[in-house]
Short mmCIF file of N, CA and C in Angstrom, two decimals:
data_model
loop_
_atom_site.label_atom_id
_atom_site.label_comp_id
_atom_site.label_asym_id
_atom_site.label_seq_id
_atom_site.Cartn_x
_atom_site.Cartn_y
_atom_site.Cartn_z
N ASP A 1 27.01 48.12 81.54
CA ASP A 1 26.78 49.07 81.85
C ASP A 1 27.58 50.51 81.81
N ILE A 2 28.78 50.19 81.63
CA ILE A 2 29.96 51.23 81.22
C ILE A 2 29.75 51.54 79.64
N VAL A 3 29.36 50.89 78.91
CA VAL A 3 29.42 51.08 77.38
C VAL A 3 28.23 51.89 77.26
N GLU A 4 26.92 51.76 78.33
CA GLU A 4 25.90 52.30 77.57
C GLU A 4 25.79 53.76 78.07
N LYS A 5 26.87 54.16 79.32
CA LYS A 5 27.01 55.12 79.68
C LYS A 5 27.83 56.18 79.07
N ASN A 6 28.45 55.32 78.34
CA ASN A 6 29.93 56.69 77.36
C ASN A 6 29.08 56.77 75.86
N LEU A 7 28.84 55.06 75.71
CA LEU A 7 28.21 55.14 74.17
C LEU A 7 27.31 55.83 73.55
N LEU A 8 26.46 55.77 74.23
CA LEU A 8 24.90 56.16 74.17
C LEU A 8 24.95 57.70 73.63
N PRO A 9 25.66 58.36 75.15
CA PRO A 9 25.14 59.79 75.10
C PRO A 9 25.65 60.99 73.72
N ALA A 10 27.14 60.00 73.48
CA ALA A 10 27.62 60.24 72.09
C ALA A 10 27.27 60.13 70.71
N LEU A 11 25.69 59.27 70.35
CA LEU A 11 25.24 59.94 69.45
C LEU A 11 24.50 60.24 69.14
N PRO A 12 24.05 60.55 68.27
CA PRO A 12 23.10 61.52 68.01
C PRO A 12 21.87 61.20 68.49
N GLN A 13 20.38 61.74 69.28
CA GLN A 13 19.39 61.81 69.92
C GLN A 13 18.51 60.64 69.04
N GLN A 14 18.80 61.00 67.29
CA GLN A 14 17.57 60.07 66.48
C GLN A 14 18.24 58.63 66.74
N LEU A 15 19.38 58.31 66.66
CA LEU A 15 20.08 57.01 66.50
C LEU A 15 20.07 56.13 67.95
N ARG A 16 19.84 57.03 68.92
CA ARG A 16 19.68 56.41 70.27
C ARG A 16 19.00 55.85 70.42
N GLU A 17 17.65 56.43 69.53
CA GLU A 17 15.74 55.98 70.13
C GLU A 17 15.89 54.63 69.69
N HIS A 18 16.85 53.98 68.58
CA HIS A 18 16.80 52.90 68.10
C HIS A 18 17.69 52.00 67.95
N ILE A 19 18.62 52.27 69.57
CA ILE A 19 19.75 51.19 69.92
C ILE A 19 19.06 50.34 71.08
N SER A 20 19.66 49.73 71.25
CA SER A 20 19.48 48.79 72.83
C SER A 20 20.89 48.08 72.41
N LEU A 21 21.52 48.44 73.76
CA LEU A 21 22.47 47.25 74.00
C LEU A 21 22.20 46.30 75.08
N ILE A 22 22.24 45.20 75.42
CA ILE A 22 22.03 44.38 75.81
C ILE A 22 23.41 43.74 76.47
N CYS A 23 23.91 43.43 77.71
CA CYS A 23 24.71 42.56 78.13
C CYS A 23 24.30 41.78 79.05
N GLY A 24 24.32 40.06 78.54
CA GLY A 24 24.06 39.12 79.09
C GLY A 24 24.22 38.04 78.22
N ASP A 25 23.85 36.91 78.99
CA ASP A 25 24.18 35.40 78.15
C ASP A 25 23.75 35.58 76.88
N MET A 26 24.59 35.42 75.80
CA MET A 26 24.20 35.22 74.68
C MET A 26 23.25 34.24 74.20
N PHE A 27 23.05 33.02 74.99
CA PHE A 27 22.26 32.06 74.55
C PHE A 27 20.96 32.20 75.56
N GLU A 28 20.54 33.30 76.08
CA GLU A 28 19.39 33.69 77.03
C GLU A 28 18.86 34.96 76.02
N VAL A 29 19.64 35.57 75.38
CA VAL A 29 18.73 36.48 74.94
C VAL A 29 17.80 36.23 73.81
N ASP A 30 17.14 36.44 73.08
CA ASP A 30 15.91 36.25 72.19
C ASP A 30 16.31 37.58 70.96
N CYS A 31 16.70 36.62 69.87
CA CYS A 31 17.48 37.50 68.90
C CYS A 31 16.21 37.82 67.78
N SER A 32 15.37 37.52 67.94
CA SER A 32 14.00 37.43 66.61
C SER A 32 13.85 39.04 66.41
N ALA A 33 13.83 40.16 67.16
CA ALA A 33 13.23 41.21 67.09
C ALA A 33 14.46 42.24 66.68
N PHE A 34 15.33 41.84 66.23
CA PHE A 34 16.56 42.83 65.74
C PHE A 34 17.20 42.66 64.55
N ASP A 35 17.10 43.98 63.95
CA ASP A 35 17.99 44.04 62.77
C ASP A 35 19.26 43.73 62.51
N LEU A 36 19.99 44.06 63.28
CA LEU A 36 21.72 44.27 63.17
C LEU A 36 22.27 43.55 64.66
N LEU A 37 22.98 42.80 64.12
CA LEU A 37 23.64 42.25 65.67
C LEU A 37 24.99 41.88 65.37
N LEU A 38 25.72 42.28 66.52
CA LEU A 38 27.25 42.60 66.40
C LEU A 38 28.15 41.29 67.29
N VAL A 39 28.66 40.06 66.26
CA VAL A 39 29.35 39.03 66.69
C VAL A 39 30.87 39.24 67.01
N ASN A 40 30.93 39.56 68.42
CA ASN A 40 32.51 39.80 68.59
C ASN A 40 33.20 38.12 68.84
N GLY A 41 33.60 37.92 67.43
CA GLY A 41 33.98 36.14 67.21
C GLY A 41 35.59 36.50 67.88
N THR A 42 36.25 37.23 67.88
CA THR A 42 37.48 37.52 68.46
C THR A 42 37.35 36.50 69.78
N GLY A 43 38.33 35.18 69.95
CA GLY A 43 38.60 34.29 70.58
C GLY A 43 37.54 33.29 71.24
N LEU A 44 36.43 33.32 70.40
CA LEU A 44 35.61 32.46 70.76
C LEU A 44 35.84 31.10 70.46
N SER A 45 36.02 29.76 70.52
CA SER A 45 35.90 28.36 70.56
C SER A 45 35.63 27.88 69.03
N GLU A 46 35.62 27.14 68.29
CA GLU A 46 34.72 26.89 67.31
C GLU A 46 33.34 26.02 67.81
N GLU A 47 33.84 25.43 68.91
CA GLU A 47 32.34 24.83 69.51
C GLU A 47 31.37 25.95 69.99
N LEU A 48 31.89 27.05 70.37
CA LEU A 48 30.83 28.11 70.83
C LEU A 48 30.55 28.73 69.74
N PHE A 49 31.39 29.73 68.69
CA PHE A 49 30.60 29.78 68.10
C PHE A 49 29.75 28.77 66.85
N SER A 50 30.03 27.30 66.72
CA SER A 50 29.10 26.80 66.12
C SER A 50 27.62 26.99 66.73
N ARG A 51 27.26 26.76 68.48
CA ARG A 51 26.06 27.23 68.95
C ARG A 51 25.54 28.39 68.07
N LEU A 52 26.40 29.54 68.46
CA LEU A 52 26.00 30.35 68.10
C LEU A 52 25.22 30.82 66.93
N LEU A 53 26.10 29.99 65.99
CA LEU A 53 25.38 30.14 64.54
C LEU A 53 24.11 29.30 64.40
N ASP A 54 23.90 28.27 65.28
CA ASP A 54 22.47 27.91 65.17
C ASP A 54 21.56 28.41 65.86
N LYS A 55 21.79 28.75 67.22
CA LYS A 55 20.84 30.20 67.60
C LYS A 55 20.56 30.90 66.20
N LEU A 56 21.59 31.89 65.80
CA LEU A 56 21.32 32.70 64.77
C LEU A 56 20.38 32.19 63.61
N HIS A 57 20.71 30.97 63.15
CA HIS A 57 20.07 30.21 62.20
C HIS A 57 18.47 30.02 62.65
N ASN A 58 18.29 29.76 63.97
CA ASN A 58 16.73 29.56 64.36
C ASN A 58 16.18 31.11 64.47
N GLU A 59 17.13 31.96 65.07
CA GLU A 59 15.66 33.02 65.69
C GLU A 59 16.18 33.99 64.56
N CYS A 60 17.02 34.54 63.92
CA CYS A 60 17.03 35.77 63.01
C CYS A 60 16.03 35.42 61.85
N SER A 61 15.29 36.81 61.73
CA SER A 61 14.04 37.03 60.61
C SER A 61 15.38 36.88 59.38
N PRO A 62 14.29 37.03 58.72
CA PRO A 62 15.19 37.35 56.88
C PRO A 62 15.39 38.99 56.82
N GLY A 63 16.37 38.87 56.43
CA GLY A 63 16.70 40.44 56.49
C GLY A 63 17.84 40.74 57.29
N THR A 64 17.79 40.49 58.48
CA THR A 64 18.55 40.50 59.90
C THR A 64 19.77 40.97 59.00
N ARG A 65 20.72 41.74 59.77
CA ARG A 65 22.42 42.14 59.22
C ARG A 65 23.36 41.68 60.80
N ILE A 66 24.05 41.16 60.29
CA ILE A 66 25.23 40.40 61.13
C ILE A 66 26.33 40.89 60.68
N MET A 67 27.13 41.70 61.93
CA MET A 67 28.52 42.23 61.49
C MET A 67 29.16 40.91 62.42
N SER A 68 30.49 39.93 61.71
CA SER A 68 31.25 39.12 62.55
C SER A 68 32.22 39.57 62.81
N LEU A 69 33.14 39.63 63.95
CA LEU A 69 34.46 40.35 64.14
C LEU A 69 35.28 38.93 64.25
N SER A 70 36.23 38.97 63.36
CA SER A 70 37.18 37.89 63.36
C SER A 70 36.65 36.46 62.72
N LEU A 71 35.39 35.90 62.78
CA LEU A 71 35.61 34.98 62.26
C LEU A 71 34.32 35.02 60.89
N PRO A 72 34.29 34.37 60.18
CA PRO A 72 32.97 34.18 58.63
C PRO A 72 32.20 33.12 59.36
N ILE A 73 31.46 33.64 58.86
CA ILE A 73 29.75 32.54 59.13
C ILE A 73 29.64 32.03 57.56
N LYS A 74 29.90 30.74 57.86
CA LYS A 74 30.02 30.15 57.01
C LYS A 74 28.67 29.14 56.68
N SER A 75 27.44 29.83 55.67
CA SER A 75 26.01 29.18 55.91
C SER A 75 25.64 29.76 54.64
N HIS A 76 24.55 28.91 54.10
CA HIS A 76 23.90 29.16 53.10
C HIS A 76 22.99 30.57 53.15
N GLN A 77 22.64 29.97 54.76
CA GLN A 77 21.49 31.13 55.05
C GLN A 77 21.86 32.36 55.77
N PHE A 78 23.06 32.77 55.25
CA PHE A 78 23.40 34.26 54.97
C PHE A 78 24.24 34.60 54.42
N VAL A 79 23.97 35.60 53.44
CA VAL A 79 24.38 36.47 52.54
C VAL A 79 25.96 37.27 52.30
N GLU A 80 26.61 37.31 52.08
CA GLU A 80 27.99 38.08 52.69
C GLU A 80 28.13 39.13 51.75
N LEU A 81 27.93 40.34 52.46
CA LEU A 81 27.69 41.73 51.39
C LEU A 81 28.90 42.59 51.11
N PRO A 82 28.95 43.09 50.45
CA PRO A 82 30.20 44.23 49.77
C PRO A 82 31.15 44.44 51.05
N ASP A 83 32.02 44.62 50.49
CA ASP A 83 33.18 44.62 51.34
C ASP A 83 32.98 44.14 52.63
N SER A 84 32.57 43.04 52.50
CA SER A 84 32.73 42.01 53.70
C SER A 84 34.41 41.52 53.93
N GLY A 85 34.97 40.84 55.16
CA GLY A 85 36.50 40.59 55.40
C GLY A 85 37.41 42.00 55.26
N SER A 86 36.54 43.10 55.08
CA SER A 86 37.71 44.35 55.48
C SER A 86 38.38 44.26 56.66
N HIS A 87 39.74 44.99 56.81
CA HIS A 87 40.34 44.90 57.78
C HIS A 87 40.00 45.82 58.47
N PHE A 88 39.84 45.73 59.70
CA PHE A 88 39.82 47.68 60.86
C PHE A 88 40.45 47.00 61.54
N ARG A 89 40.86 48.77 62.23
CA ARG A 89 42.04 48.69 63.20
C ARG A 89 41.25 48.85 64.51
N MET A 90 41.04 48.13 65.36
CA MET A 90 40.24 48.34 66.86
C MET A 90 41.48 48.85 67.69
N SER A 91 40.88 48.78 69.16
CA SER A 91 41.91 49.67 70.26
C SER A 91 42.86 48.23 70.51
N TRP A 92 42.42 46.86 70.25
CA TRP A 92 43.46 45.85 70.87
C TRP A 92 44.01 45.11 69.47
N GLY A 93 44.12 45.99 68.46
CA GLY A 93 44.56 45.78 66.96
C GLY A 93 43.44 45.44 66.18
N THR A 94 44.14 44.56 64.78
CA THR A 94 43.42 44.66 63.85
C THR A 94 42.43 43.26 63.50
N CYS A 95 41.53 43.23 62.67
CA CYS A 95 40.79 42.20 62.42
C CYS A 95 39.82 42.74 61.22
N ARG A 96 39.28 41.36 60.70
CA ARG A 96 38.74 41.29 59.99
C ARG A 96 37.14 41.48 60.24
N VAL A 97 36.63 42.27 59.54
CA VAL A 97 35.09 42.18 59.79
C VAL A 97 34.43 41.64 58.89
N PHE A 98 33.32 40.83 58.70
CA PHE A 98 32.39 40.02 57.60
C PHE A 98 31.10 40.81 58.19
N LEU A 99 30.13 40.84 56.74
CA LEU A 99 29.23 41.52 56.98
C LEU A 99 28.19 40.78 56.40
N TYR A 100 26.98 40.25 56.74
CA TYR A 100 26.24 39.58 56.04
C TYR A 100 24.50 39.78 56.29
N GLU A 101 23.70 39.15 55.55
CA GLU A 101 22.53 39.20 55.36
C GLU A 101 21.47 37.96 55.39
N LYS A 102 20.54 37.72 56.83
CA LYS A 102 20.06 36.49 56.81
C LYS A 102 18.96 36.49 55.52
N ARG A 103 19.09 35.38 54.67
CA ARG A 103 17.99 35.25 53.49
C ARG A 103 16.86 35.14 53.92
#
């Protein structure tokens, strides 16, 4: 709610019309209609990240793009995009951002 109230108004109107922010259990949200997903993998256990990847394999359509913070996606179903793995400064420190597209 705080993110939606503070982030969306700061974006251009034409961009706001195409963005949905969902706060909920990531295993209960259907990802099949999404074009772009942000996965904040920072702090996720290997088991939890593996479960999430299984979900993304099953639900994402070809062409879906995924930004994964801190953790790379090691799967033949996702193509790593140029500039993937670059370091970015976040409010909490620096992390690598990995970019993928589903085959």
